[in-house]
Coordinates of C-alpha atoms in Angstrom, one line a residue:
Chain A
M1 CA 192.6 56.2 41.1
I2 CA 193.0 59.8 40.0
E3 CA 196.3 61.1 38.8
V4 CA 196.8 64.6 37.4
K5 CA 200.1 65.7 36.0
E6 CA 200.9 69.2 34.9
I7 CA 197.4 70.0 33.8
S8 CA 196.9 73.5 32.4
K9 CA 193.8 75.1 30.9
E10 CA 193.4 78.3 29.0
F11 CA 190.2 79.9 28.0
K12 CA 189.7 82.5 25.3
V13 CA 187.1 84.9 26.7
S14 CA 185.5 87.8 24.8
V15 CA 185.5 91.2 26.5
K16 CA 183.3 94.2 25.7
E17 CA 183.5 97.8 26.8
P18 CA 180.5 98.8 28.8
G19 CA 177.6 100.8 27.3
L20 CA 175.9 101.0 23.9
K21 CA 179.1 102.1 22.1
G22 CA 180.8 98.9 23.3
S23 CA 177.9 96.8 22.2
I24 CA 177.9 98.3 18.7
K25 CA 181.7 98.0 18.4
S26 CA 181.6 94.3 19.5
L27 CA 179.2 93.6 16.6
F28 CA 182.1 94.3 14.2
K29 CA 185.2 93.7 16.1
R30 CA 185.4 91.5 19.2
E31 CA 188.3 91.6 21.6
Y32 CA 189.4 88.5 23.5
I33 CA 191.6 87.8 26.5
I34 CA 193.3 84.6 27.4
K35 CA 192.3 83.4 30.9
H36 CA 194.6 80.9 32.5
A37 CA 192.2 78.8 34.5
L38 CA 194.7 76.1 35.5
K39 CA 198.5 76.3 35.7
K40 CA 200.4 73.0 35.8
V41 CA 198.3 71.4 38.4
N42 CA 199.4 68.1 40.0
L43 CA 197.4 65.9 42.3
H44 CA 196.3 62.4 43.1
V45 CA 193.5 60.8 44.9
K46 CA 193.5 57.3 46.3
E47 CA 190.7 54.8 46.6
G48 CA 188.4 55.6 49.6
E49 CA 189.8 59.1 50.0
I50 CA 187.9 62.3 49.9
L51 CA 190.1 65.2 48.7
G52 CA 188.9 68.7 49.5
L53 CA 189.5 71.2 46.8
I54 CA 189.4 74.7 48.2
G55 CA 189.9 78.1 46.6
S56 CA 188.1 81.4 46.1
N57 CA 185.8 81.9 43.1
G58 CA 187.7 81.6 39.9
A59 CA 190.5 79.6 41.5
G60 CA 190.1 76.7 39.0
K61 CA 188.3 74.1 41.1
T62 CA 185.3 73.5 38.9
T63 CA 187.5 73.6 35.8
L64 CA 189.6 70.9 37.2
V65 CA 186.5 68.8 38.1
K66 CA 185.2 69.3 34.6
I67 CA 188.5 68.2 33.1
L68 CA 188.6 65.1 35.2
S69 CA 185.0 64.2 34.3
G70 CA 185.8 64.6 30.6
I71 CA 183.5 67.5 30.1
I72 CA 186.2 69.8 28.9
H73 CA 189.7 69.2 27.5
A74 CA 192.9 70.4 29.1
S75 CA 195.2 72.7 27.1
S76 CA 198.2 70.6 28.2
G77 CA 199.2 68.0 30.7
S78 CA 197.8 64.5 31.4
A79 CA 195.3 62.9 33.6
K80 CA 194.3 59.3 34.4
V81 CA 191.1 58.3 36.1
L82 CA 190.9 54.6 36.9
G83 CA 193.8 54.3 34.5
I84 CA 191.9 55.9 31.6
D85 CA 192.2 59.3 30.0
P86 CA 189.0 61.1 30.9
W87 CA 188.9 62.9 27.6
S88 CA 188.7 59.7 25.7
R89 CA 185.1 59.6 27.0
D90 CA 185.5 55.9 27.4
N91 CA 182.2 54.3 28.4
N92 CA 183.9 52.0 30.8
L93 CA 185.2 55.0 32.7
R94 CA 181.9 56.9 32.4
S95 CA 180.0 54.0 33.9
Q96 CA 182.2 54.1 37.0
M97 CA 182.1 57.8 37.5
A98 CA 179.7 60.3 38.9
L99 CA 179.5 64.1 38.9
I100 CA 177.3 66.2 41.1
M101 CA 177.2 69.9 40.5
G102 CA 175.4 71.9 43.1
Q103 CA 174.5 74.6 40.7
K104 CA 173.4 72.4 37.8
A105 CA 170.5 70.0 37.7
Q106 CA 171.2 66.5 36.4
V107 CA 167.8 64.9 36.9
W108 CA 164.9 65.8 34.7
W109 CA 162.8 68.6 36.2
D110 CA 159.5 67.7 34.6
L111 CA 159.3 64.2 36.0
P112 CA 159.4 62.6 39.5
A113 CA 162.9 61.5 40.5
L114 CA 161.9 57.8 40.2
D115 CA 161.3 58.3 36.5
S116 CA 164.8 59.7 36.1
F117 CA 166.2 56.8 38.1
L118 CA 164.6 54.3 35.8
L119 CA 166.4 55.8 32.9
L120 CA 169.7 55.9 34.8
Q121 CA 169.2 52.2 35.7
E122 CA 169.1 51.4 31.9
I123 CA 171.9 53.8 31.0
Y124 CA 174.2 52.4 33.6
Q125 CA 172.8 48.9 33.2
I126 CA 172.2 48.4 36.9
P127 CA 170.8 44.9 37.7
Q128 CA 167.3 45.1 39.2
S129 CA 168.4 43.7 42.5
V130 CA 171.2 46.2 42.9
Y131 CA 169.0 49.0 41.7
K132 CA 166.3 48.2 44.4
K133 CA 168.9 47.8 47.1
N134 CA 170.6 51.1 46.2
I135 CA 167.3 53.0 46.0
A136 CA 166.4 51.8 49.4
F137 CA 169.8 52.6 50.9
L138 CA 170.1 56.0 49.4
A139 CA 166.5 57.1 50.0
D140 CA 166.8 55.9 53.6
S141 CA 170.2 57.5 54.3
L142 CA 169.1 60.8 52.7
G143 CA 165.6 60.8 54.1
V144 CA 163.8 61.4 50.8
K145 CA 161.6 58.3 50.6
D146 CA 158.4 60.3 50.4
Q147 CA 159.7 62.8 47.8
L148 CA 160.6 60.3 45.0
K149 CA 157.2 60.4 43.4
T150 CA 157.0 64.2 43.3
Q151 CA 157.9 66.2 40.2
V152 CA 161.5 67.3 40.8
R153 CA 160.8 71.0 40.0
K154 CA 158.4 71.0 42.9
L155 CA 160.9 69.8 45.5
S156 CA 162.8 72.2 47.9
L157 CA 166.4 73.0 47.1
G158 CA 167.6 70.6 49.8
E159 CA 165.4 67.8 48.6
R160 CA 166.4 68.3 45.1
M161 CA 170.1 68.1 46.0
K162 CA 169.5 64.9 47.8
V163 CA 167.7 63.5 44.8
E164 CA 170.6 64.6 42.7
L165 CA 173.0 62.7 45.0
M166 CA 170.8 59.6 44.7
A167 CA 170.8 59.9 40.9
A168 CA 174.6 60.3 40.8
L169 CA 175.4 57.4 43.2
L170 CA 172.8 54.9 42.0
H171 CA 175.4 52.9 40.0
N172 CA 178.0 52.7 42.8
P173 CA 180.6 54.8 41.1
K174 CA 184.3 54.3 42.0
V175 CA 185.1 57.9 41.3
V176 CA 182.8 60.8 42.5
Y177 CA 183.2 64.5 41.9
L178 CA 181.2 66.7 44.1
D179 CA 181.2 70.3 43.0
E180 CA 179.7 72.4 45.8
P181 CA 177.1 69.9 46.8
T182 CA 175.8 71.9 49.7
I183 CA 175.6 75.3 48.1
G184 CA 172.6 77.3 49.1
L185 CA 171.3 74.7 51.6
D186 CA 170.3 75.4 55.1
L187 CA 172.4 74.0 58.0
T188 CA 170.2 71.0 58.6
A189 CA 170.3 69.9 55.0
Q190 CA 174.1 70.6 54.8
K191 CA 174.6 68.4 57.9
A192 CA 172.4 65.6 56.5
I193 CA 174.4 65.6 53.2
R194 CA 177.7 65.5 55.1
H195 CA 176.5 62.6 57.2
F196 CA 175.3 60.8 54.1
L197 CA 178.6 61.3 52.2
L198 CA 180.6 59.9 55.1
A199 CA 178.3 56.9 55.4
Y200 CA 178.6 56.4 51.6
Q201 CA 182.3 56.7 51.6
K202 CA 182.6 54.1 54.4
E203 CA 180.3 51.7 52.6
F204 CA 181.6 51.9 49.0
K205 CA 185.0 53.5 49.3
P206 CA 185.1 55.6 46.2
A207 CA 187.7 58.2 45.4
M208 CA 186.0 61.5 45.9
I209 CA 186.9 65.1 45.0
L210 CA 184.9 67.7 46.9
T211 CA 184.9 71.4 46.2
S212 CA 183.1 73.6 48.6
H213 CA 183.2 77.1 50.0
Y214 CA 181.8 75.8 53.3
M215 CA 184.8 75.0 55.6
D216 CA 182.5 72.7 57.6
D217 CA 182.1 70.5 54.6
I218 CA 185.9 70.2 54.2
E219 CA 186.6 69.8 58.0
K220 CA 184.0 67.1 58.4
L221 CA 184.7 65.1 55.2
C222 CA 188.3 65.6 54.1
K223 CA 191.5 64.5 55.6
R224 CA 193.5 65.9 52.8
I225 CA 193.0 69.2 51.0
V226 CA 194.3 71.0 48.0
I227 CA 194.2 74.8 48.1
M228 CA 194.1 76.6 44.8
R229 CA 194.7 80.2 43.9
E230 CA 194.4 81.6 40.4
G231 CA 194.7 78.2 38.8
S232 CA 197.7 77.0 40.8
V233 CA 198.0 74.6 43.7
V234 CA 199.3 76.5 46.7
Y235 CA 198.9 73.8 49.2
N236 CA 198.5 70.0 49.0
G237 CA 198.6 68.1 52.2
S238 CA 196.6 66.9 55.2
L239 CA 194.2 69.2 57.0
S240 CA 196.0 68.6 60.3
E241 CA 199.2 69.8 58.8
V242 CA 197.5 73.0 57.8
R243 CA 196.9 73.7 61.5
S244 CA 200.4 72.7 62.7
Q245 CA 202.1 74.5 59.8
Y246 CA 200.0 77.6 59.7
A247 CA 198.7 77.9 63.2
P248 CA 201.6 77.0 65.5
E249 CA 199.7 78.6 68.4
K250 CA 196.5 77.9 70.2
I251 CA 194.3 80.2 72.3
I252 CA 193.5 79.4 76.0
N253 CA 190.3 81.1 77.1
V254 CA 190.3 81.5 80.9
N255 CA 187.1 82.6 82.7
L256 CA 188.1 84.0 86.1
K257 CA 186.0 83.8 89.2
Q258 CA 184.3 87.1 90.1
D259 CA 186.1 89.5 92.4
E260 CA 188.9 87.2 93.4
W261 CA 191.7 88.8 91.3
S262 CA 193.3 92.0 90.3
F263 CA 193.9 93.0 86.7
E264 CA 197.6 93.7 87.2
D265 CA 198.4 90.5 89.0
V266 CA 196.6 88.3 86.5
S267 CA 198.2 90.2 83.5
T268 CA 201.7 89.9 84.9
F269 CA 201.2 86.1 85.4
A270 CA 199.5 85.6 82.1
K271 CA 202.4 87.2 80.2
K272 CA 204.7 84.5 81.5
L273 CA 202.4 81.9 79.8
G274 CA 202.1 83.5 76.4
T275 CA 200.8 86.6 74.6
I276 CA 197.6 88.1 75.9
T277 CA 195.2 88.7 73.0
S278 CA 192.4 90.2 75.1
F279 CA 191.4 90.6 78.7
E280 CA 187.8 91.9 79.2
E281 CA 185.1 91.3 81.7
G282 CA 187.0 88.5 83.5
V283 CA 187.8 86.6 80.3
L284 CA 191.4 86.2 79.5
R285 CA 192.6 85.1 76.1
I286 CA 196.2 83.9 75.9
K287 CA 198.0 82.8 72.7
V288 CA 200.5 80.0 73.5
N289 CA 202.7 77.7 71.5
R290 CA 200.9 74.4 70.6
D291 CA 203.6 72.4 72.4
E292 CA 203.1 74.3 75.6
V293 CA 199.3 74.2 75.8
A294 CA 199.1 71.5 78.5
K295 CA 201.8 73.0 80.6
S296 CA 200.3 76.5 80.4
C297 CA 196.8 75.2 81.3
Q298 CA 198.2 73.5 84.3
L299 CA 200.0 76.6 85.5
A300 CA 196.9 78.7 84.9
L301 CA 194.8 76.3 86.9
E302 CA 197.3 76.3 89.8
N303 CA 198.0 80.1 89.9
L304 CA 194.8 81.8 88.7
P305 CA 191.2 81.8 90.2
V306 CA 189.9 79.8 87.3
Q307 CA 186.2 79.2 87.0
D308 CA 186.3 77.7 83.5
L309 CA 188.9 77.1 80.9
N310 CA 188.9 76.0 77.3
I311 CA 191.4 75.7 74.4
E312 CA 190.6 77.1 71.0
S313 CA 192.2 76.0 67.8
A314 CA 192.7 78.4 65.0
D315 CA 189.7 78.6 62.6
I316 CA 190.5 76.5 59.6
G317 CA 188.8 79.0 57.3
D318 CA 191.1 81.7 58.5
L319 CA 194.1 79.5 57.9
V320 CA 193.0 78.6 54.4
E321 CA 192.5 82.2 53.7
K322 CA 196.0 82.9 55.1
I323 CA 197.4 80.3 52.7
M324 CA 195.4 81.7 49.8
L325 CA 196.6 85.2 50.4
K326 CA 200.2 84.3 51.2
G327 CA 201.6 84.2 47.7
K328 CA 199.5 87.2 46.7
Q329 CA 201.2 89.7 48.9
Chain B
M1 CA 169.7 43.1 24.2
K2 CA 170.7 45.4 27.1
S3 CA 171.9 48.1 24.8
L4 CA 168.5 48.4 23.3
R5 CA 166.8 48.9 26.6
W6 CA 168.0 52.4 27.3
P7 CA 166.6 53.8 24.0
M8 CA 163.3 52.2 24.9
T9 CA 163.4 53.9 28.3
V10 CA 164.3 57.2 26.7
I11 CA 161.3 56.9 24.5
S12 CA 159.0 56.1 27.4
M13 CA 160.5 58.9 29.4
E14 CA 160.0 61.5 26.7
V15 CA 156.4 60.4 26.3
R16 CA 156.0 60.8 30.1
K17 CA 157.5 64.3 29.8
I18 CA 155.1 65.2 27.0
L19 CA 152.2 64.0 29.1
A20 CA 153.4 65.7 32.3
Y21 CA 151.7 69.0 31.4
R22 CA 148.0 68.2 30.8
S23 CA 146.7 71.5 29.5
D24 CA 149.7 72.0 27.2
F25 CA 149.2 68.5 25.8
W26 CA 145.5 69.0 25.0
V27 CA 146.1 72.4 23.5
N28 CA 149.0 71.2 21.4
Q29 CA 147.4 67.9 20.3
V30 CA 143.7 68.9 19.8
G31 CA 143.4 72.7 20.0
L32 CA 146.0 73.4 17.3
I33 CA 144.4 70.8 15.0
I34 CA 141.0 72.5 15.3
F35 CA 142.6 75.9 14.7
Q36 CA 144.5 74.6 11.6
V37 CA 141.3 73.1 10.1
I38 CA 139.4 76.3 10.6
L39 CA 142.3 78.5 9.3
S40 CA 143.0 76.4 6.2
Y41 CA 139.3 76.1 5.3
S42 CA 138.6 79.8 5.7
L43 CA 141.8 80.9 4.0
W44 CA 141.6 78.7 0.9
F45 CA 137.8 79.0 0.5
A46 CA 138.3 82.8 0.4
I47 CA 141.1 82.5 -2.1
F48 CA 139.3 80.2 -4.4
E49 CA 136.1 82.3 -4.2
F50 CA 138.0 85.6 -4.7
N51 CA 139.7 84.2 -7.9
G52 CA 136.6 82.5 -9.1
V53 CA 138.5 79.4 -10.1
E54 CA 137.8 75.7 -9.6
K55 CA 141.5 74.6 -9.6
M56 CA 144.8 76.2 -8.7
G57 CA 148.1 74.5 -9.6
G58 CA 146.3 71.3 -10.3
Y59 CA 144.5 71.3 -6.9
D60 CA 140.8 71.8 -6.3
L61 CA 139.6 73.4 -3.0
T62 CA 139.2 70.0 -1.1
N63 CA 142.6 68.9 -2.3
F64 CA 144.1 72.2 -1.4
I65 CA 142.8 72.2 2.1
H66 CA 144.0 68.6 2.5
Y67 CA 147.4 69.5 1.1
Y68 CA 147.7 72.6 3.4
L69 CA 146.7 70.7 6.5
T70 CA 149.0 67.8 5.7
A71 CA 151.8 70.1 4.9
V72 CA 151.4 72.1 8.2
L73 CA 151.4 68.9 10.2
V74 CA 154.2 67.2 8.3
A75 CA 156.3 70.4 8.9
K76 CA 155.3 70.2 12.6
A77 CA 156.4 66.6 12.7
M78 CA 159.7 67.4 10.9
L79 CA 160.4 70.1 13.5
G80 CA 160.4 67.5 16.3
E81 CA 161.8 69.0 19.4
D82 CA 161.9 72.8 19.9
I83 CA 164.8 75.0 18.7
G84 CA 167.7 74.6 21.0
F85 CA 167.6 70.8 21.6
L86 CA 171.4 70.9 21.5
S87 CA 172.4 74.6 21.4
R88 CA 170.5 75.4 24.6
E89 CA 172.3 72.7 26.4
I90 CA 175.6 73.9 25.1
Y91 CA 174.7 77.5 26.1
D92 CA 173.6 76.8 29.6
G93 CA 176.0 73.9 30.3
T94 CA 173.3 71.2 30.8
L95 CA 175.2 69.2 28.1
N96 CA 177.5 68.2 31.0
R97 CA 175.1 65.5 32.2
F98 CA 175.0 63.9 28.7
I99 CA 178.8 64.0 28.5
V100 CA 179.2 62.0 31.7
Y101 CA 176.6 59.4 30.8
P102 CA 178.0 56.2 29.2
V103 CA 175.7 56.6 26.2
S104 CA 176.0 58.5 22.9
I105 CA 174.6 62.1 23.1
F106 CA 173.8 61.9 19.5
Q107 CA 171.7 58.8 19.8
Y108 CA 170.0 60.1 22.9
K109 CA 169.0 63.4 21.2
H110 CA 168.0 61.6 18.0
I111 CA 165.6 59.3 19.9
T112 CA 164.0 62.2 21.8
Y113 CA 163.6 64.2 18.6
L114 CA 161.8 61.3 16.9
V115 CA 159.5 60.9 19.9
Y116 CA 158.3 64.4 19.4
S117 CA 158.0 63.8 15.6
L118 CA 156.0 60.7 16.3
F119 CA 153.7 62.6 18.6
N120 CA 153.2 65.2 16.0
N121 CA 152.4 62.5 13.5
C122 CA 149.5 61.5 15.7
Q123 CA 147.9 64.8 14.6
L124 CA 148.1 63.6 11.0
F125 CA 146.1 60.7 12.1
A126 CA 143.4 63.0 13.3
I127 CA 143.4 64.6 9.8
F128 CA 143.2 61.2 8.3
L129 CA 140.1 60.5 10.3
F130 CA 138.7 63.9 9.4
N131 CA 139.1 63.0 5.7
Y132 CA 137.6 59.6 6.2
F133 CA 134.5 60.7 7.9
Y134 CA 134.0 64.4 7.0
L135 CA 135.0 64.3 3.3
H136 CA 133.4 61.0 2.7
P137 CA 132.7 60.0 -0.2
T138 CA 135.4 62.1 -1.9
P139 CA 138.5 60.6 -3.4
L140 CA 140.5 61.7 -0.3
S141 CA 138.4 59.5 1.9
E142 CA 139.6 56.6 -0.2
I143 CA 143.2 57.0 0.9
P144 CA 144.3 53.6 2.2
W145 CA 145.6 53.0 5.7
S146 CA 148.8 51.7 4.2
S147 CA 149.5 55.2 2.8
Y148 CA 149.2 56.6 6.3
L149 CA 151.6 54.1 7.7
L150 CA 154.1 54.6 4.9
G151 CA 153.6 58.3 5.4
V152 CA 154.5 58.0 9.1
F153 CA 157.7 56.2 8.1
A154 CA 158.5 58.8 5.5
S155 CA 157.8 61.5 7.9
L156 CA 160.1 60.0 10.5
L157 CA 162.9 59.6 7.8
S158 CA 162.5 63.2 6.8
S159 CA 162.4 64.3 10.5
S160 CA 165.7 62.4 10.9
L161 CA 167.2 64.3 8.0
F162 CA 166.0 67.6 9.3
F163 CA 167.3 66.6 12.8
M164 CA 170.7 66.0 11.2
M165 CA 170.7 69.4 9.5
G166 CA 169.6 71.0 12.8
C167 CA 172.4 69.2 14.7
I168 CA 175.0 70.9 12.5
L169 CA 173.6 74.3 13.0
E170 CA 172.9 73.7 16.7
S171 CA 176.5 72.7 17.2
I172 CA 177.6 76.2 16.0
A173 CA 176.6 77.2 19.6
F174 CA 180.0 75.9 20.6
W175 CA 181.4 79.0 18.9
A176 CA 178.5 81.5 18.7
D177 CA 176.7 80.7 22.0
Y178 CA 173.3 81.8 20.6
I179 CA 172.1 80.4 17.4
W180 CA 168.3 80.8 17.6
S181 CA 168.1 83.1 14.5
L182 CA 170.1 80.6 12.5
M183 CA 167.6 77.8 13.4
V184 CA 164.6 80.0 12.5
L185 CA 166.3 80.7 9.2
L186 CA 166.7 77.0 8.6
R187 CA 163.0 76.4 9.4
M188 CA 161.8 79.2 7.2
T189 CA 164.0 78.0 4.3
T190 CA 162.8 74.4 4.7
N191 CA 159.2 75.5 4.8
F192 CA 159.6 77.7 1.7
L193 CA 161.7 75.4 -0.4
G194 CA 160.2 72.2 0.9
G195 CA 156.6 72.9 -0.1
T196 CA 155.0 73.7 3.3
L197 CA 153.7 77.1 2.3
I198 CA 152.6 76.3 -1.2
P199 CA 153.0 73.1 -3.3
L200 CA 156.2 73.0 -5.3
T201 CA 154.2 72.6 -8.5
F202 CA 153.5 76.4 -8.1
Y203 CA 157.2 77.1 -8.7
P204 CA 158.7 77.5 -12.2
E205 CA 159.9 74.4 -13.8
W206 CA 163.5 75.3 -13.6
A207 CA 163.2 76.0 -9.8
Q208 CA 161.6 72.6 -9.3
E209 CA 164.5 71.0 -11.1
V210 CA 167.1 72.9 -9.0
L211 CA 165.3 72.0 -5.8
K212 CA 165.7 68.3 -6.6
F213 CA 169.4 68.7 -5.9
T214 CA 168.7 70.1 -2.4
P215 CA 167.4 68.1 0.6
F216 CA 164.3 70.3 1.1
P217 CA 161.7 68.6 -1.1
Y218 CA 162.5 65.3 0.4
I219 CA 161.8 66.7 3.9
V220 CA 158.4 68.1 3.3
T221 CA 156.9 67.3 -0.2
F222 CA 157.8 63.6 -0.1
P223 CA 155.9 62.7 3.1
I224 CA 153.0 65.0 2.0
K225 CA 152.6 63.1 -1.2
V226 CA 152.7 59.8 0.6
F227 CA 150.0 60.9 3.0
M228 CA 147.9 62.1 0.1
N229 CA 148.4 58.8 -1.7
D230 CA 150.1 60.5 -4.6
F231 CA 153.0 58.1 -5.1
D232 CA 154.1 54.8 -6.4
S233 CA 156.6 52.3 -4.9
I234 CA 159.5 53.5 -7.1
Y235 CA 159.0 57.1 -6.1
Y236 CA 158.8 56.0 -2.4
L237 CA 161.9 53.9 -2.4
K238 CA 163.9 56.4 -4.5
N239 CA 163.0 59.2 -2.1
C240 CA 163.8 57.1 1.0
A241 CA 167.2 56.3 -0.6
I242 CA 167.9 60.0 -1.3
I243 CA 167.0 60.9 2.3
C244 CA 169.5 58.3 3.5
V245 CA 172.3 59.7 1.3
W246 CA 171.6 63.2 2.5
Y247 CA 171.5 62.0 6.1
F248 CA 174.9 60.3 5.7
I249 CA 176.4 63.4 4.2
F250 CA 175.1 65.7 7.0
Y251 CA 176.1 63.1 9.6
L252 CA 179.7 63.3 8.4
I253 CA 179.7 67.1 8.5
F254 CA 178.1 67.0 12.0
R255 CA 180.7 64.7 13.3
L256 CA 183.4 67.0 12.2
V257 CA 181.7 70.1 13.6
W258 CA 180.9 68.3 16.9
R259 CA 184.4 67.1 17.3
K260 CA 185.9 70.5 16.8
G261 CA 183.1 72.2 18.9
Q262 CA 183.7 69.9 21.9
L263 CA 187.2 71.4 22.2
K264 CA 185.6 74.8 22.6
Y265 CA 183.0 73.6 25.2
T266 CA 183.4 75.2 28.6
G267 CA 180.5 73.7 30.4
V268 CA 179.6 77.0 32.0
G269 CA 176.2 78.5 31.9
I270 CA 173.2 79.6 34.0

C-alpha cells in the first residue's frame, strides 16, 4: 500500500546571527544552510498494518509523513501510495487518504464540528447513508456525541483531537497518517484515542503510519516500528525483535520474606542465577538471560524464602533510545 | 452534479462563518455603513463649502457623496477576504489541509473570496436604499434596480480579478514567508489608480489614457459607474471582456508562480 524507495529531502534554511547586528546584516545578506531532513529512506506498509515511526525531534518523521501525503516534494527517490505517486496530487489518491497532525487543526475553528463534517461529506462525496453510519460509529467510539454542535475552538484539547480524528476518518480512508495524535493529551484521552485507533484498524483495515513520542502509543498500536535518527532509518523491524535483539536479558524481582534470610547467603545464591543489579530492603533484582528466566525463577522459588516474584522486561523507551544513540557514539 | 455540490457547501459554510460572530457581523455590516455615510457627508460638504463651488470634476455634492460611498463599498467588496487568505496559510502551514483534500485549492479560495465580496455587496444595497428613500426625488433615486444587479455582477467580476492579482502576490509567501506589506501596497495602488479615493476624471487626460492599459480602472471605476447608472451596454460588455482578459493573463502567471512555489513549501509553521 505504501512503498518508499531511497527518499531524500533537503531544506535550505536561513540562519541569522543573534542580536541587532545580525538582524541588520540579514536585511542585506542572508546566509543559508542545507538541512538534510531525510537520507535515502526505504520502507513499506501493508494493508491493515500500523507502522510506528519513532525518533527524536528533527529525526525526519513528520517530513516523511508530509512527503507521503503529497504536502511537500522529495528531493530524490520515489514513493507510491496505493500505487500512485503522492506528489501527483491525484484526486483518486487524496480521496482515499487521511492526515491527522496533532499540532495542526484541520477542522474549522469558528464552526461546530458538524458543520465541517458536512463540507467534508461533499468534498469526499460520501453518500448520505455512509456519512450517517460513520458519524454514529466515530462519535460513539470516541465519546464525543455531545460535543459535535459546539464551536470547535471552545472544545478541550482532547475533545478537539477526537473531532479531528472524526473529520479525517469520515470517508473511510485506506491510508492514514497520524502525526503525534496524542500530543499534549491527558492519560485518559490518550488511552481513549488508542482504543479507538485499534477498533478502527480492526474494522476498516487501513494502512497506517503513526508517529509519536509516547512509547505507550507505539507499544499498544504497532507491531512494527521504524526508528529514525537524523533523517536515516536506523531500525526497521518488529517491536518484539527490538526486545530480543537489544534486551537479551530480563530482570527478576524477588521480594524476600522478612527475617528469614541472611544477606550473604542470598547474595551468594543469586550470583549463580545471574547478575545482581540491586539488593535493598529485602528486594533482590537479578538480571538473567531471556532463555533462562523460567529456570532461574524455579531455582529462586526452591532455594530462597520468596514472598513474591515478578519478571520485568526492559523498557521499550530505553531500548529505542539505545538504538537511536547507538550510531551516534 | 456532484462536483457542484461542494462549492455550494463551501458558500454555505463561509456564510455560517461570517454569521458566527454576532457583534462583529453587525458592526461590519451596519456600523461601518453608518460611519461611512456620516464621514463622506461631513467631508465633502466641508470641502464644497470651503471652496464655494457647486461642482467639482463634473460632480455636484450629492453625486460626490454618492460616488464616494459607492467607491468605498466597491473597494471593500473588491478586497473580499482579509490579507493573508493564502499567504497566512503558507506561513503557518494550514495550507496542508487543503493540499490533502481532493478539491482544487484555487477553486476553494476563489469561492470563499467571492462569498466575502458578495456580503460586502450587501452594503451597497443599503446605500441603494439610502439613495432611494433619502435622496428622493433626486436623479440618483431614479437609478433602476437592473443597474444594481448589473453592478453586483460587475463587482464580483472585478473582485475575481483583484483576487487573481492577490493570489500571485500571496504566493510569494512560498519564498518570502511574510508578504503583508506587499498586499497593503497592492491595495493602496489599486485604490489610488482605480478611482476609490477620487474619481479618475480628476486625473490629467494623459494619465487616464495610460491607466486604461492597466487593470486598475476595471477593478474600481467600472463597477462604480454601473452602480451609479453611468454606463451603456457597450461599455458594460467591453469592460467585462477586458476584465476576463486580465483575469486570464494573471491566472497564467499565478499557475506558474504557484507551481514553482509548491516546490518550496515546507508545511511547517505555528
